Amino acid sequence: MAAPSSSSDTHVEDIVDEKTSKDDVTFSSLGLVDVLCESCEQLKWKVPTKIQREAIPVALQGKDVIGLAETGSGKTAAFALPILQALLDTPQRLFALVLTPTRELAFQISEQFEALGSNIGVTCAVVIGGIDMMTQSLQLAKKPHIVIATPGRLVDHLENTKGFNLRALKYLVMDEADRILNMDFEEELNKILKVIPKQRHTYLFSATMTKKVAKLQRASLQEPVKVEVSTKYQTVDKLQQSYLFIPAKHKDCYLVSILNELAGNSTLIFCSTCNNTQRVALMLRNLGLMAIPLHGQMSQSKRLGMLNKFKGKMRSILIATDVASRGLDIPHVDCVINFDIPTHSKDYIHRVGRTARAGRSGKAITFVTQYDVELYQRIEQLIGKKLPLFKTEEEEVMMLMERVNEAQRYAKIEMKEKDEKKGKRKNLDDSEETIGVRKRMKGKKKK
Ligand code: AMP
């Protein structure tokens, strides 16, 4: 493998090494009580990850922690376990608040708290935008132990929900702080910091230490200890990366051909816009492929539904915008396809980091058209190596042309029909008119 780029802050961590080395360190030797060690065992976690080895003992000493780590490192448990242990010591309602940038992450964090706290009856509430305020108010009225929230919606509740406050809070976690700040949640963060006790424990986790994160750290943490996972700036060995140089007009055809070849694998396809994500999903579904979309214009419940179908392996192809490239823990992806090349080369690393996780192997294929050459060269520069060409038989691919053209045409009609019916904010569900178009298409194919 070529020399890794040391100029980048972002990287795909080799969590494999981290999870399998230092076998002598156990959850118990980090200072965790038996009931929590048992939870880890039930989750089949054999040894703590590096970030857990470093952060947990410091946190158990009662210190504030800055953790430089990304999703995939085991960072959620690195803050959740010490909080649960403190909760066991001094049980209290509205004990901890976890702030996180996205709705999906909020649910993932809540799931981990619930799994790790299953033996001690911990209760959590997820407070995020896109879900009915009233339902959330009722959840908050029950005073859960842990609140996991996106900053905007939490401020809304702090200002408008009668009887809800966080004046007794003992722990604050700011997860993915760089992303929270990049999403312009600074004002909301400041509002939250003003209404929670100054006397508290604070954990700040971030993939990168930006200027804004450093400022937030100074404003909100007291004598923090910094812990960092290994900064190996490289993609993992078991990731086979390649590219495909093709004319833009034949992208769909090549995609279908590759997906046919990859049948049986779970594949994550990245598109650059919501519209293209939706179009590609419809086109593939018209060809009978089990594809589902995930993008920012879908309702919250739809996004979660789609993600769960993919996670639960009920669908094998997920087409997503970069909303899904960071943060989401989708452990079983076999292949990542960059259908639209990422505009920011660092996004390439985040995207391909969705595969070859936890010791498995994985493939990443990047489509490069006549318009993408410069962007592709930047990616090669960033990862510090030249990638091999993905082998395809042009003649075989072109044989798919007629069917693909037809599927494209129907996808266009479906999108137009949906747009006309519901305005621009569309979800890719199997609504009646979609099924109708598909039936028409199937009928046509039979003839
Ligand atoms: P996170 O970085 O917190 O999003 O965690 C990434 C994934 O690693 C999640 O699916 C966790 O369930 C899993 N995980 C966390 N800690 C461990 C561990 N010590 N051993 C194995 N898997 C873990």
Short mmCIF file of C-alpha atoms and ligand atoms in Angstrom, two decimals:
data_model
loop_
_atom_site.label_atom_id
_atom_site.label_comp_id
_atom_site.label_asym_id
_atom_site.label_seq_id
_atom_site.Cartn_x
_atom_site.Cartn_y
_atom_site.Cartn_z
CA MET A 1 0.00 0.00 0.00
CA ALA A 2 1.32 3.44 -0.91
CA ALA A 3 2.26 6.05 1.65
CA PRO A 4 -0.80 7.37 3.35
CA SER A 5 -1.73 10.99 3.03
CA SER A 6 -0.72 12.73 6.21
CA SER A 7 -2.33 16.02 5.30
CA SER A 8 -5.84 14.73 5.88
CA ASP A 9 -7.69 14.85 9.16
CA THR A 10 -10.09 12.22 7.99
CA HIS A 11 -9.34 8.57 7.52
CA VAL A 12 -10.81 5.14 7.53
CA GLU A 13 -9.62 3.63 10.74
CA ASP A 14 -8.29 0.19 10.91
CA ILE A 15 -10.54 -0.75 13.79
CA VAL A 16 -9.70 -4.40 13.23
CA ASP A 17 -6.26 -4.05 14.76
CA GLU A 18 -7.68 -1.98 17.53
CA LYS A 19 -10.35 -4.48 18.38
CA THR A 20 -8.14 -7.53 18.35
CA SER A 21 -4.97 -6.24 19.97
CA LYS A 22 -4.44 -5.75 23.71
CA ASP A 23 -6.45 -8.85 24.55
CA ASP A 24 -5.32 -8.57 28.13
CA VAL A 25 -7.43 -5.45 28.64
CA THR A 26 -11.01 -6.29 29.55
CA PHE A 27 -14.07 -4.16 30.26
CA SER A 28 -13.67 -5.17 33.88
CA SER A 29 -10.03 -4.09 34.05
CA LEU A 30 -11.06 -0.65 32.82
CA GLY A 31 -13.03 -0.26 36.04
CA LEU A 32 -16.53 -1.14 34.85
CA VAL A 33 -18.88 -2.91 37.24
CA ASP A 34 -19.96 -6.50 36.59
CA VAL A 35 -23.47 -5.72 35.41
CA LEU A 36 -22.12 -3.50 32.60
CA CYS A 37 -19.40 -6.02 31.68
CA GLU A 38 -22.20 -8.56 31.34
CA SER A 39 -24.04 -6.23 28.94
CA CYS A 40 -20.90 -6.03 26.77
CA GLU A 41 -20.64 -9.80 26.86
CA GLN A 42 -24.28 -10.14 25.82
CA LEU A 43 -23.50 -7.90 22.85
CA LYS A 44 -20.61 -10.28 22.07
CA TRP A 45 -18.02 -7.54 22.53
CA LYS A 46 -14.92 -9.49 23.53
CA VAL A 47 -12.46 -6.68 24.25
CA PRO A 48 -12.78 -2.91 24.50
CA THR A 49 -11.83 -0.90 21.39
CA LYS A 50 -8.95 1.55 21.58
CA ILE A 51 -11.11 4.59 22.24
CA GLN A 52 -12.91 2.66 24.98
CA ARG A 53 -9.61 1.57 26.54
CA GLU A 54 -8.45 5.15 26.64
CA ALA A 55 -11.62 7.07 27.47
CA ILE A 56 -13.40 4.84 29.98
CA PRO A 57 -10.81 4.86 32.82
CA VAL A 58 -10.44 8.66 32.52
CA ALA A 59 -14.19 9.17 32.51
CA LEU A 60 -14.63 6.85 35.49
CA GLN A 61 -12.23 9.09 37.42
CA GLY A 62 -14.78 11.85 36.93
CA LYS A 63 -12.78 13.85 34.40
CA ASP A 64 -14.06 15.69 31.34
CA VAL A 65 -13.02 13.98 28.09
CA ILE A 66 -12.30 15.13 24.56
CA GLY A 67 -12.37 12.12 22.25
CA LEU A 68 -11.02 12.38 18.75
CA ALA A 69 -12.72 9.46 17.08
CA GLU A 70 -15.15 8.65 14.33
CA THR A 71 -18.15 6.42 14.07
CA GLY A 72 -16.92 2.85 13.81
CA SER A 73 -14.37 3.27 16.60
CA GLY A 74 -16.76 2.24 19.38
CA LYS A 75 -16.99 5.80 20.69
CA THR A 76 -20.67 5.59 21.67
CA ALA A 77 -19.96 2.96 24.30
CA ALA A 78 -16.86 4.93 25.33
CA PHE A 79 -19.17 7.63 26.69
CA ALA A 80 -22.28 5.54 27.39
CA LEU A 81 -20.63 3.01 29.75
CA PRO A 82 -19.18 5.59 32.20
CA ILE A 83 -22.50 7.44 32.22
CA LEU A 84 -24.40 4.23 32.97
CA GLN A 85 -21.97 3.39 35.76
CA ALA A 86 -22.47 6.84 37.31
CA LEU A 87 -26.22 6.43 36.96
CA LEU A 88 -26.01 3.15 38.87
CA ASP A 89 -24.12 4.94 41.65
CA THR A 90 -26.58 7.80 41.95
CA PRO A 91 -29.84 6.99 40.17
CA GLN A 92 -31.61 10.09 38.93
CA ARG A 93 -34.05 11.08 36.19
CA LEU A 94 -32.84 13.42 33.39
CA PHE A 95 -29.31 12.40 34.29
CA ALA A 96 -27.53 12.80 30.94
CA LEU A 97 -27.99 14.67 27.69
CA VAL A 98 -26.36 13.53 24.44
CA LEU A 99 -26.34 16.07 21.61
CA THR A 100 -25.78 14.73 18.13
CA PRO A 101 -26.06 16.26 14.65
CA THR A 102 -28.48 13.90 12.89
CA ARG A 103 -31.66 12.02 13.56
CA GLU A 104 -30.22 8.68 12.48
CA LEU A 105 -27.29 9.02 14.86
CA ALA A 106 -29.68 9.93 17.68
CA PHE A 107 -31.53 6.63 17.21
CA GLN A 108 -28.29 4.65 16.98
CA ILE A 109 -27.03 6.19 20.22
CA SER A 110 -30.32 5.50 21.95
CA GLU A 111 -30.21 1.88 20.78
CA GLN A 112 -26.73 1.47 22.26
CA PHE A 113 -27.72 3.04 25.60
CA GLU A 114 -30.71 0.73 25.75
CA ALA A 115 -28.65 -2.34 24.85
CA LEU A 116 -25.88 -1.55 27.33
CA GLY A 117 -28.37 -0.51 30.00
CA SER A 118 -30.78 -3.39 29.45
CA ASN A 119 -29.71 -5.09 32.69
CA ILE A 120 -30.27 -1.96 34.77
CA GLY A 121 -33.56 -0.68 33.32
CA VAL A 122 -32.29 2.53 31.80
CA THR A 123 -34.85 4.73 30.01
CA CYS A 124 -34.07 6.97 27.03
CA ALA A 125 -35.92 9.59 25.00
CA VAL A 126 -34.94 10.63 21.49
CA VAL A 127 -35.71 14.28 20.78
CA ILE A 128 -35.30 15.13 17.11
CA GLY A 129 -36.88 17.23 14.39
CA GLY A 130 -39.43 15.75 12.00
CA ILE A 131 -41.33 13.94 14.76
CA ASP A 132 -44.42 15.24 16.51
CA MET A 133 -43.59 17.68 19.38
CA MET A 134 -46.51 16.46 21.46
CA THR A 135 -45.40 12.81 21.47
CA GLN A 136 -41.92 13.91 22.50
CA SER A 137 -43.32 16.16 25.27
CA LEU A 138 -45.12 13.15 26.70
CA GLN A 139 -41.90 11.12 26.61
CA LEU A 140 -40.03 13.93 28.34
CA ALA A 141 -42.76 14.25 30.97
CA LYS A 142 -41.92 10.69 32.01
CA LYS A 143 -38.45 11.98 32.87
CA PRO A 144 -36.17 9.42 31.21
CA HIS A 145 -32.64 8.88 32.48
CA ILE A 146 -30.99 9.80 29.19
CA VAL A 147 -32.09 12.33 26.56
CA ILE A 148 -30.55 12.01 23.10
CA ALA A 149 -31.27 15.06 21.00
CA THR A 150 -30.47 17.14 17.97
CA PRO A 151 -29.83 20.70 19.21
CA GLY A 152 -32.60 22.53 17.33
CA ARG A 153 -35.47 20.40 18.58
CA LEU A 154 -34.11 20.29 22.12
CA VAL A 155 -34.08 24.11 22.29
CA ASP A 156 -37.65 24.08 21.05
CA HIS A 157 -38.66 21.85 23.97
CA LEU A 158 -36.62 23.81 26.50
CA GLU A 159 -38.42 26.96 25.40
CA ASN A 160 -41.93 25.63 24.83
CA THR A 161 -42.57 22.41 26.75
CA LYS A 162 -44.11 23.16 30.14
CA GLY A 163 -42.42 21.50 33.07
CA PHE A 164 -39.37 20.35 31.08
CA ASN A 165 -35.93 21.54 32.09
CA LEU A 166 -32.43 20.11 32.46
CA ARG A 167 -31.47 21.90 35.65
CA ALA A 168 -30.48 18.68 37.43
CA LEU A 169 -28.38 17.32 34.56
CA LYS A 170 -25.14 15.57 35.57
CA TYR A 171 -23.64 14.61 32.20
CA LEU A 172 -23.45 16.35 28.83
CA VAL A 173 -22.12 14.62 25.71
CA MET A 174 -21.51 16.51 22.49
CA ASP A 175 -21.16 13.79 19.88
CA GLU A 176 -19.69 14.55 16.44
CA ALA A 177 -19.14 18.12 17.61
CA ASP A 178 -17.46 19.13 14.34
CA ARG A 179 -20.61 18.21 12.44
CA ILE A 180 -22.91 19.87 14.98
CA LEU A 181 -20.96 23.09 14.45
CA ASN A 182 -20.74 22.70 10.67
CA MET A 183 -24.50 22.40 10.60
CA ASP A 184 -24.78 25.86 12.18
CA PHE A 185 -26.11 24.66 15.52
CA GLU A 186 -23.77 27.01 17.39
CA GLU A 187 -26.55 29.31 18.58
CA GLU A 188 -28.64 26.39 19.81
CA LEU A 189 -25.61 24.89 21.58
CA ASN A 190 -25.01 28.17 23.40
CA LYS A 191 -28.64 28.33 24.47
CA ILE A 192 -28.45 24.78 25.84
CA LEU A 193 -25.17 25.44 27.66
CA LYS A 194 -26.81 28.41 29.41
CA VAL A 195 -29.67 26.42 30.93
CA ILE A 196 -27.81 23.33 32.16
CA PRO A 197 -25.73 23.22 35.36
CA LYS A 198 -22.14 24.43 35.13
CA GLN A 199 -21.24 21.76 37.66
CA ARG A 200 -21.42 18.67 35.46
CA HIS A 201 -19.31 16.18 33.53
CA THR A 202 -18.81 16.91 29.85
CA TYR A 203 -17.61 14.64 27.04
CA LEU A 204 -16.89 16.08 23.65
CA PHE A 205 -16.39 13.71 20.72
CA SER A 206 -15.33 14.87 17.29
CA ALA A 207 -13.71 13.35 14.21
CA THR A 208 -11.59 16.44 13.72
CA MET A 209 -10.31 19.20 15.98
CA THR A 210 -11.41 22.27 14.05
CA LYS A 211 -11.10 25.86 15.30
CA LYS A 212 -14.78 25.90 16.15
CA VAL A 213 -14.48 22.66 18.12
CA ALA A 214 -11.50 24.06 20.04
CA LYS A 215 -13.57 27.15 20.91
CA LEU A 216 -16.47 25.00 22.07
CA GLN A 217 -14.08 22.93 24.15
CA ARG A 218 -12.77 26.04 25.93
CA ALA A 219 -16.32 27.21 26.60
CA SER A 220 -17.76 23.98 27.88
CA LEU A 221 -15.15 21.60 29.31
CA GLN A 222 -13.09 21.78 32.50
CA GLU A 223 -9.49 20.52 32.44
CA PRO A 224 -10.37 17.84 29.91
CA VAL A 225 -8.23 14.82 29.11
CA LYS A 226 -7.74 14.28 25.40
CA VAL A 227 -8.00 10.76 24.03
CA GLU A 228 -7.42 9.89 20.42
CA VAL A 229 -7.71 6.76 18.32
CA SER A 230 -4.76 5.84 16.14
CA THR A 231 -4.25 8.25 13.31
CA LYS A 232 -3.35 5.91 10.52
CA TYR A 233 -4.34 7.87 7.46
CA GLN A 234 -5.13 5.00 5.20
CA THR A 235 -7.87 2.87 3.91
CA VAL A 236 -7.99 -0.66 5.30
CA ASP A 237 -6.10 -3.50 3.58
CA LYS A 238 -9.18 -5.56 2.99
CA LEU A 239 -10.79 -2.81 0.92
CA GLN A 240 -10.42 -3.40 -2.84
CA GLN A 241 -10.76 -0.06 -4.56
CA SER A 242 -11.14 0.43 -8.30
CA TYR A 243 -12.55 2.88 -10.81
CA LEU A 244 -14.48 2.75 -14.02
CA PHE A 245 -13.91 5.24 -16.83
CA ILE A 246 -17.10 5.50 -18.87
CA PRO A 247 -19.13 8.02 -20.88
CA ALA A 248 -21.67 9.86 -18.66
CA LYS A 249 -24.57 8.73 -20.85
CA HIS A 250 -23.88 5.06 -20.14
CA LYS A 251 -23.64 5.29 -16.34
CA ASP A 252 -27.02 3.65 -15.70
CA CYS A 253 -26.20 0.75 -17.99
CA TYR A 254 -22.88 0.07 -16.26
CA LEU A 255 -24.53 0.33 -12.86
CA VAL A 256 -27.12 -2.30 -13.75
CA SER A 257 -24.45 -4.58 -15.19
CA ILE A 258 -22.29 -4.32 -12.06
CA LEU A 259 -25.28 -4.86 -9.77
CA ASN A 260 -26.17 -8.00 -11.70
CA GLU A 261 -22.62 -9.18 -11.21
CA LEU A 262 -22.75 -8.35 -7.51
CA ALA A 263 -26.11 -10.07 -6.93
CA GLY A 264 -26.33 -11.38 -3.39
CA ASN A 265 -24.08 -8.68 -1.93
CA SER A 266 -25.33 -5.71 0.02
CA THR A 267 -24.41 -2.59 -1.88
CA LEU A 268 -24.44 1.07 -1.00
CA ILE A 269 -24.62 3.43 -3.98
CA PHE A 270 -23.81 7.11 -3.60
CA CYS A 271 -25.46 9.80 -5.71
CA SER A 272 -24.83 13.51 -5.43
CA THR A 273 -28.41 14.79 -5.36
CA CYS A 274 -31.72 13.76 -3.83
CA ASN A 275 -33.27 13.81 -7.28
CA ASN A 276 -30.74 11.44 -8.79
CA THR A 277 -30.95 9.15 -5.76
CA GLN A 278 -34.66 8.86 -6.29
CA ARG A 279 -34.37 8.45 -10.05
CA VAL A 280 -31.76 5.69 -9.80
CA ALA A 281 -33.79 3.85 -7.16
CA LEU A 282 -36.89 3.92 -9.35
CA MET A 283 -34.96 2.88 -12.43
CA LEU A 284 -33.43 -0.11 -10.62
CA ARG A 285 -36.74 -1.12 -9.12
CA ASN A 286 -38.28 -1.04 -12.59
CA LEU A 287 -35.68 -3.63 -13.51
CA GLY A 288 -36.66 -5.81 -10.57
CA LEU A 289 -33.68 -4.95 -8.36
CA MET A 290 -34.33 -4.59 -4.62
CA ALA A 291 -33.24 -0.97 -4.35
CA ILE A 292 -34.28 1.64 -1.80
CA PRO A 293 -33.39 5.33 -1.50
CA LEU A 294 -32.16 7.39 1.47
CA HIS A 295 -31.92 11.14 1.14
CA GLY A 296 -32.69 14.36 2.90
CA GLN A 297 -35.97 15.10 1.15
CA MET A 298 -37.62 12.01 2.58
CA SER A 299 -39.63 12.24 5.78
CA GLN A 300 -37.91 11.14 8.96
CA SER A 301 -40.06 8.04 9.37
CA LYS A 302 -39.46 7.04 5.76
CA ARG A 303 -35.70 7.43 6.15
CA LEU A 304 -35.63 5.27 9.25
CA GLY A 305 -37.91 2.71 7.62
CA MET A 306 -35.64 2.48 4.58
CA LEU A 307 -32.51 2.25 6.66
CA ASN A 308 -33.99 -0.52 8.78
CA LYS A 309 -35.01 -2.50 5.70
CA PHE A 310 -31.41 -2.32 4.50
CA LYS A 311 -29.94 -3.03 7.92
CA GLY A 312 -32.31 -5.95 8.36
CA LYS A 313 -31.15 -7.27 4.95
CA MET A 314 -34.68 -7.15 3.55
CA ARG A 315 -33.25 -4.98 0.76
CA SER A 316 -29.77 -5.41 -0.64
CA ILE A 317 -29.25 -2.10 -2.47
CA LEU A 318 -29.33 1.27 -0.73
CA ILE A 319 -28.96 4.43 -2.80
CA ALA A 320 -27.99 7.42 -0.75
CA THR A 321 -26.76 10.97 -0.80
CA ASP A 322 -23.86 11.91 1.45
CA VAL A 323 -26.38 12.18 4.31
CA ALA A 324 -25.66 8.48 4.69
CA SER A 325 -21.92 8.56 4.11
CA ARG A 326 -20.97 9.71 7.57
CA GLY A 327 -22.00 8.53 10.92
CA LEU A 328 -24.33 5.73 10.02
CA ASP A 329 -23.39 2.35 11.36
CA ILE A 330 -24.31 -0.08 8.62
CA PRO A 331 -21.96 -2.96 9.41
CA HIS A 332 -22.61 -5.43 6.64
CA VAL A 333 -22.02 -3.43 3.42
CA ASP A 334 -20.06 -5.55 0.94
CA CYS A 335 -19.65 -2.95 -1.74
CA VAL A 336 -19.74 0.83 -2.12
CA ILE A 337 -20.38 2.29 -5.55
CA ASN A 338 -19.65 5.96 -6.13
CA PHE A 339 -22.17 6.40 -8.92
CA ASP A 340 -21.67 10.17 -8.78
CA ILE A 341 -18.11 11.07 -7.88
CA PRO A 342 -17.85 13.01 -4.58
CA THR A 343 -17.17 16.72 -5.06
CA HIS A 344 -15.09 16.86 -1.89
CA SER A 345 -12.38 14.25 -2.03
CA LYS A 346 -12.52 13.67 1.73
CA ASP A 347 -16.07 12.43 1.25
CA TYR A 348 -14.56 9.60 -0.78
CA ILE A 349 -12.84 8.31 2.36
CA HIS A 350 -16.04 8.55 4.37
CA ARG A 351 -18.05 6.83 1.68
CA VAL A 352 -15.72 3.87 1.14
CA GLY A 353 -15.35 3.61 4.92
CA ARG A 354 -18.86 2.11 4.93
CA THR A 355 -17.43 -1.17 3.67
CA ALA A 356 -14.58 -3.45 4.78
CA ARG A 357 -15.52 -2.84 8.40
CA ALA A 358 -14.77 -5.03 11.39
CA GLY A 359 -12.33 -7.33 9.63
CA ARG A 360 -14.48 -8.10 6.61
CA SER A 361 -13.37 -7.46 3.08
CA GLY A 362 -15.15 -5.00 0.84
CA LYS A 363 -15.16 -3.43 -2.60
CA ALA A 364 -15.37 0.22 -3.63
CA ILE A 365 -16.01 1.11 -7.27
CA THR A 366 -15.94 4.72 -8.44
CA PHE A 367 -17.60 5.83 -11.67
CA VAL A 368 -15.49 8.40 -13.49
CA THR A 369 -16.92 10.12 -16.57
CA GLN A 370 -15.39 12.60 -18.99
CA TYR A 371 -16.51 15.36 -16.60
CA ASP A 372 -14.99 13.88 -13.45
CA VAL A 373 -11.33 13.44 -14.31
CA GLU A 374 -10.04 16.33 -12.21
CA LEU A 375 -12.09 15.35 -9.17
CA TYR A 376 -10.90 11.76 -9.52
CA GLN A 377 -7.25 12.82 -9.67
CA ARG A 378 -7.75 14.71 -6.42
CA ILE A 379 -9.07 11.53 -4.79
CA GLU A 380 -6.04 9.56 -5.95
CA GLN A 381 -3.82 12.26 -4.52
CA LEU A 382 -5.61 12.14 -1.19
CA ILE A 383 -5.41 8.37 -0.80
CA GLY A 384 -1.85 8.40 -2.12
CA LYS A 385 -2.19 5.69 -4.75
CA LYS A 386 -3.37 4.88 -8.25
CA LEU A 387 -6.35 2.55 -8.35
CA PRO A 388 -6.84 -0.29 -10.84
CA LEU A 389 -9.53 -0.16 -13.50
CA PHE A 390 -12.65 -2.21 -12.73
CA LYS A 391 -12.92 -4.80 -15.51
CA THR A 392 -16.10 -4.82 -17.60
CA GLU A 393 -17.07 -6.20 -21.00
CA GLU A 394 -18.43 -3.24 -22.93
CA GLU A 395 -20.34 -5.39 -25.40
CA GLU A 396 -22.13 -7.26 -22.63
CA VAL A 397 -22.99 -4.03 -20.84
CA MET A 398 -24.42 -2.47 -23.98
CA MET A 399 -26.73 -5.42 -24.43
CA LEU A 400 -28.64 -4.10 -21.43
CA MET A 401 -29.20 -0.75 -23.11
CA GLU A 402 -32.75 -1.31 -24.34
CA ARG A 403 -34.08 -2.54 -21.01
CA VAL A 404 -32.28 0.20 -19.10
CA ASN A 405 -33.67 2.87 -21.44
CA GLU A 406 -37.15 1.60 -20.82
CA ALA A 407 -36.66 1.53 -17.06
CA GLN A 408 -35.33 5.10 -17.24
CA ARG A 409 -38.39 6.21 -19.16
CA TYR A 410 -40.76 4.70 -16.62
CA ALA A 411 -38.77 6.14 -13.75
CA LYS A 412 -39.23 9.57 -15.34
CA ILE A 413 -42.98 9.07 -15.60
CA GLU A 414 -43.16 7.89 -11.99
CA MET A 415 -41.25 10.89 -10.76
CA LYS A 416 -43.44 13.25 -12.77
CA GLU A 417 -46.63 11.62 -11.53
CA LYS A 418 -45.47 11.84 -7.94
CA ASP A 419 -44.34 15.43 -8.32
CA GLU A 420 -47.68 16.39 -9.77
CA LYS A 421 -49.54 14.69 -6.96
CA LYS A 422 -47.61 15.67 -3.91
CA GLY A 423 -45.39 18.62 -4.86
CA LYS A 424 -41.62 18.39 -4.71
CA ARG A 425 -41.05 16.61 -1.38
CA LYS A 426 -41.34 13.01 -2.47
CA ASN A 427 -40.77 9.65 -0.90
CA LEU A 428 -40.05 6.51 -2.77
CA ASP A 429 -42.78 4.36 -1.36
CA ASP A 430 -44.81 1.81 -3.21
CA SER A 431 -47.75 4.11 -3.65
CA GLU A 432 -50.52 2.96 -5.92
CA GLU A 433 -49.49 4.95 -8.90
CA THR A 434 -45.92 3.63 -8.62
CA ILE A 435 -47.19 0.08 -8.50
CA GLY A 436 -49.44 0.95 -11.43
CA VAL A 437 -46.54 2.09 -13.58
CA ARG A 438 -44.53 -0.96 -12.62
CA LYS A 439 -47.41 -3.26 -13.50
CA ARG A 440 -47.76 -1.51 -16.85
CA MET A 441 -44.08 -2.07 -17.44
CA LYS A 442 -44.19 -5.72 -16.45
CA GLY A 443 -47.19 -6.20 -18.75
CA LYS A 444 -45.25 -4.64 -21.58
CA LYS A 445 -42.23 -6.85 -20.97
CA LYS A 446 -44.36 -10.00 -21.19
CA LYS A 447 -45.75 -9.05 -24.60
P1 AMP B 1 -19.65 3.51 17.24
O1 AMP B 1 -18.29 3.98 16.80
O2 AMP B 1 -19.95 3.84 18.64
O3 AMP B 1 -20.72 3.97 16.28
O4 AMP B 1 -19.65 1.90 17.17
C1 AMP B 1 -19.46 1.19 15.98
C2 AMP B 1 -19.90 -0.27 16.11
O5 AMP B 1 -18.98 -0.99 16.92
C3 AMP B 1 -21.27 -0.44 16.74
O6 AMP B 1 -22.00 -1.34 15.92
C4 AMP B 1 -21.00 -1.08 18.08
O7 AMP B 1 -22.03 -1.96 18.42
C5 AMP B 1 -19.70 -1.80 17.85
N1 AMP B 1 -18.82 -1.91 19.04
C6 AMP B 1 -18.62 -0.96 19.99
N2 AMP B 1 -17.74 -1.40 20.90
C7 AMP B 1 -17.36 -2.65 20.52
C8 AMP B 1 -16.46 -3.62 21.06
N3 AMP B 1 -15.76 -3.38 22.16
N4 AMP B 1 -16.32 -4.80 20.39
C9 AMP B 1 -17.04 -5.03 19.26
N5 AMP B 1 -17.89 -4.17 18.70
C10 AMP B 1 -18.05 -2.97 19.32
#
